[in-house]
CSV table of C-alpha atoms in Angstrom, one decimal:
chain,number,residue,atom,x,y,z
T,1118,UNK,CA,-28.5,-69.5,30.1
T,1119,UNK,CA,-31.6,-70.6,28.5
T,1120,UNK,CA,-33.8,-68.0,26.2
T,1121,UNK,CA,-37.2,-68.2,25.9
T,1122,UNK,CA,-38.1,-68.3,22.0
T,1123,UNK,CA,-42.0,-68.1,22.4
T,1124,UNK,CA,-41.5,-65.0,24.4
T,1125,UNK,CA,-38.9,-63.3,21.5
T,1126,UNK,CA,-41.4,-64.2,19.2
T,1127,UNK,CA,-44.3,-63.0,20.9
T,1128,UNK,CA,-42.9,-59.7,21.4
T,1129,UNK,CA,-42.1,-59.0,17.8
T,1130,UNK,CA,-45.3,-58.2,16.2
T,1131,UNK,CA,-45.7,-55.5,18.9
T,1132,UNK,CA,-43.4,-53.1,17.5
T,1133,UNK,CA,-45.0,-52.6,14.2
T,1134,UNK,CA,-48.2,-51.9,15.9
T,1135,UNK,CA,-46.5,-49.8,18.1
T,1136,UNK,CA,-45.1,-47.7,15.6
T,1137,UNK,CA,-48.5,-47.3,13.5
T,1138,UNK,CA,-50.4,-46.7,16.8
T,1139,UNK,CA,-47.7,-43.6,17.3
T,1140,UNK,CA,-47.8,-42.9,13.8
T,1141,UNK,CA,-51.9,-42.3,14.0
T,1142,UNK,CA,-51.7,-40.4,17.5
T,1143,UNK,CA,-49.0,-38.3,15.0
T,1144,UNK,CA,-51.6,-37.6,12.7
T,1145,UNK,CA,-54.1,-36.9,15.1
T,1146,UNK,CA,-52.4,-34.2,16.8
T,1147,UNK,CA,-51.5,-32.5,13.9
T,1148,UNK,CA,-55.3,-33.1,12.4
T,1149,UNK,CA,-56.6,-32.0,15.5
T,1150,UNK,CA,-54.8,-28.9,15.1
T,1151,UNK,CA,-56.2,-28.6,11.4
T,1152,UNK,CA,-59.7,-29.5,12.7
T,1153,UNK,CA,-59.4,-26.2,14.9
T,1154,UNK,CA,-58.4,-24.5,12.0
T,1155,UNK,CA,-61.2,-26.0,10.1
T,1156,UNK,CA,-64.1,-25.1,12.6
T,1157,UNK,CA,-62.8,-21.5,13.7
T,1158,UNK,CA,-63.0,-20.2,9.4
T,1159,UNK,CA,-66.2,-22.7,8.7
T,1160,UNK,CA,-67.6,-21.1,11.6
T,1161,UNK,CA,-66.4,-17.6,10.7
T,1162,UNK,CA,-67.6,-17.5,7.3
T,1163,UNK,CA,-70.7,-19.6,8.0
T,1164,UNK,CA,-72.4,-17.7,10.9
T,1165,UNK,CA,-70.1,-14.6,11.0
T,1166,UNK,CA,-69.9,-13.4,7.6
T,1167,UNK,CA,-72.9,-15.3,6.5
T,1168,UNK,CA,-71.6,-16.9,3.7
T,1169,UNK,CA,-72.6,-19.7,1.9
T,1170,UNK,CA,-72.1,-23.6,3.8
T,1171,UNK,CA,-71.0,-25.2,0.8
T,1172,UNK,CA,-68.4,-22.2,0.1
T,1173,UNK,CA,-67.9,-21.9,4.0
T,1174,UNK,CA,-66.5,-25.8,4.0
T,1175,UNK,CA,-64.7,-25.8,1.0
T,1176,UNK,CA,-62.3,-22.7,2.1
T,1177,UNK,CA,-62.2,-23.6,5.7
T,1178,UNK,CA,-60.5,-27.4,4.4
T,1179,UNK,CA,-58.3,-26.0,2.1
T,1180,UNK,CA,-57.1,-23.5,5.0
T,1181,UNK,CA,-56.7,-26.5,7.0
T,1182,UNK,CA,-55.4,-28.1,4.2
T,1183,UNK,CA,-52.2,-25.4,3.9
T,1184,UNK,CA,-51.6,-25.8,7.9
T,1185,UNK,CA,-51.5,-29.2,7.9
T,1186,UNK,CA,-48.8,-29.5,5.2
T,1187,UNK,CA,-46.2,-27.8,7.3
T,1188,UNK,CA,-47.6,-30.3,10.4
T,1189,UNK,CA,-47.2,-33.6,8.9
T,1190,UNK,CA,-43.6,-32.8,6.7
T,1191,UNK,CA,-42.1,-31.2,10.0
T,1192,UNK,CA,-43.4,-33.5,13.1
T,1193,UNK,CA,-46.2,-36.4,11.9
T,1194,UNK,CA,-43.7,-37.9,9.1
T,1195,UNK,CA,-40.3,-35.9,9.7
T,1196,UNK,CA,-38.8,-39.6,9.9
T,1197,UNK,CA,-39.9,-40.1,6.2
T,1198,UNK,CA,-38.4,-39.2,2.6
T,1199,UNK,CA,-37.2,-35.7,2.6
T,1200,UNK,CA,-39.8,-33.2,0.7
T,1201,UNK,CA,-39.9,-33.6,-2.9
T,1202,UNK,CA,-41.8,-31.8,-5.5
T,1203,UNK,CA,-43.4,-35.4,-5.9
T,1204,UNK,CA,-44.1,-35.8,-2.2
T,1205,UNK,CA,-45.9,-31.7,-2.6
T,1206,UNK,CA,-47.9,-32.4,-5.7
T,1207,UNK,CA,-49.6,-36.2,-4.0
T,1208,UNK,CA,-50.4,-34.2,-1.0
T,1209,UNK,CA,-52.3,-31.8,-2.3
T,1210,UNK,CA,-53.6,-33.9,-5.0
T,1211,UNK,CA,-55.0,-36.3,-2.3
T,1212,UNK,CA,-55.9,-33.5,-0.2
T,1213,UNK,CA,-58.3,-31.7,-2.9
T,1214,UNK,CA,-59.7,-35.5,-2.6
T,1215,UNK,CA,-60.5,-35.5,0.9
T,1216,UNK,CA,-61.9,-32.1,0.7
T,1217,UNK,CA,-64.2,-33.7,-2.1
T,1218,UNK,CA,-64.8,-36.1,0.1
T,1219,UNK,CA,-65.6,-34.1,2.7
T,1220,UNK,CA,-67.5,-31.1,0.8
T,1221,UNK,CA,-69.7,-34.3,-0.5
T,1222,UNK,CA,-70.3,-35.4,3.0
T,1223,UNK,CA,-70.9,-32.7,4.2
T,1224,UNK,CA,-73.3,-31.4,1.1
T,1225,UNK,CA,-75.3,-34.7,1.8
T,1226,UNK,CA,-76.0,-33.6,5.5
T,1227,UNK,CA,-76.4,-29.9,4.9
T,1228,UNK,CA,-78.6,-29.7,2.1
T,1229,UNK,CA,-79.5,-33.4,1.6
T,1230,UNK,CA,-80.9,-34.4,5.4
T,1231,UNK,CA,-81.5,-30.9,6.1
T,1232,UNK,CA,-79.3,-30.7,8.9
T,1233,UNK,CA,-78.2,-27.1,8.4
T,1234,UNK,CA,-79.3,-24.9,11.7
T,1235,UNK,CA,-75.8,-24.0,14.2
T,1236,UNK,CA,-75.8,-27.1,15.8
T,1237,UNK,CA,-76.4,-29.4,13.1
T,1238,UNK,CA,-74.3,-28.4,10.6
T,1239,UNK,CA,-71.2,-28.1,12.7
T,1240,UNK,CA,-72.2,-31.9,13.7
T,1241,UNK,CA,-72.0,-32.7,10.2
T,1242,UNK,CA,-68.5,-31.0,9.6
T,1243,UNK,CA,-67.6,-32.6,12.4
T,1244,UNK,CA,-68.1,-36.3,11.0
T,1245,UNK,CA,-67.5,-35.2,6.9
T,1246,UNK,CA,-64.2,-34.5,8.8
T,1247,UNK,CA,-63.9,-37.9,10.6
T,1248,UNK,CA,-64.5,-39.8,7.8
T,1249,UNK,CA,-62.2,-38.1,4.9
T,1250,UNK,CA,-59.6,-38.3,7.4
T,1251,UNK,CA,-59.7,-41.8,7.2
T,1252,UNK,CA,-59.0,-41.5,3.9
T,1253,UNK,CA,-56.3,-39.1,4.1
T,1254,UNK,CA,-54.4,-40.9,6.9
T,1255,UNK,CA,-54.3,-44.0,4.4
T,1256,UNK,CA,-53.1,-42.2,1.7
T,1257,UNK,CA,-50.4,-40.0,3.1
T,1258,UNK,CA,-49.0,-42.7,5.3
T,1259,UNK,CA,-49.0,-44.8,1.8
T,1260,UNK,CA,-48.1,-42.0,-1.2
T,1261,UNK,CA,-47.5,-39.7,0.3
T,1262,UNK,CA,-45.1,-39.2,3.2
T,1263,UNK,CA,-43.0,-42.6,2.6
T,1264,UNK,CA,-40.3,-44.1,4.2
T,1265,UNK,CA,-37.1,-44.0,2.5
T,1266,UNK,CA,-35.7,-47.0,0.4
């Protein structure tokens, strides 16, 4: 029986891809879920209680922010460290950062370029959201939702 080494080792590198690949479609559908929640209270406190945007996008991501807790400690990273009051306090800690982040973003295209009519300005939540969670899918996978020792 002869074994193929170049094919063993070929093969290898595949799996840790694979399980960041997984680990991002994870995070996506839980994000995605926070994303709705996002747009329906933006939306809602934008064009249906006419509030201010800036105060509109801040409460709408920290809404999200609160849903998407329970989604990444109970399916995204369930394989990861149990919850800690160390694991609760980076998660929200890097949260209020992406919500800066994304506030910022979205304050640049709101108020900044002007894009503030319907359309517009749930284009520029839209990719204010895109872009912090970037960020955030770093960080948690990182700090914050680690793999045990």
């Amino acid at each position: 029986m002869t074994v193929n080494v170049s094919e063993e080792r070929a093969a290898a590198p595949a799996l840790p891809v694979r399980r960041v690949v997984l680990e991002a479609v994870n995070f996506a559908l839980v994000g995605g879920s926070g994303v709705a929640v996002n747009f329906l209270v933006f939306n809602v406190l934008l064009h249906g209680l006419h509030r201010d945007a800036m105060v509109a996008t801040v409460l709408a991501s920290l809404v999200a922010m609160g849903t998407n807790y329970l989604g990444f400690r109970c399916f995204a990273y369930r394989d990861r460290a149990s919850r800690t009051r160390r694991q609760i306090t980076l998660f929200f800690v890097f949260s209020a950062i992406g919500v800066a982040v994304e506030s910022g973003l979205f304050y640049a295209g709101y108020h900044g370029l002007g894009l503030d009519g319907p359309l517009e300005a749930n284009a520029v939540k839209a990719l204010s959201i895109v872009l912090a969670s970037a960020f955030r899918f770093l960080v948690y996978r990182t700090w914050v939702f680690q793999h045990d020792a």
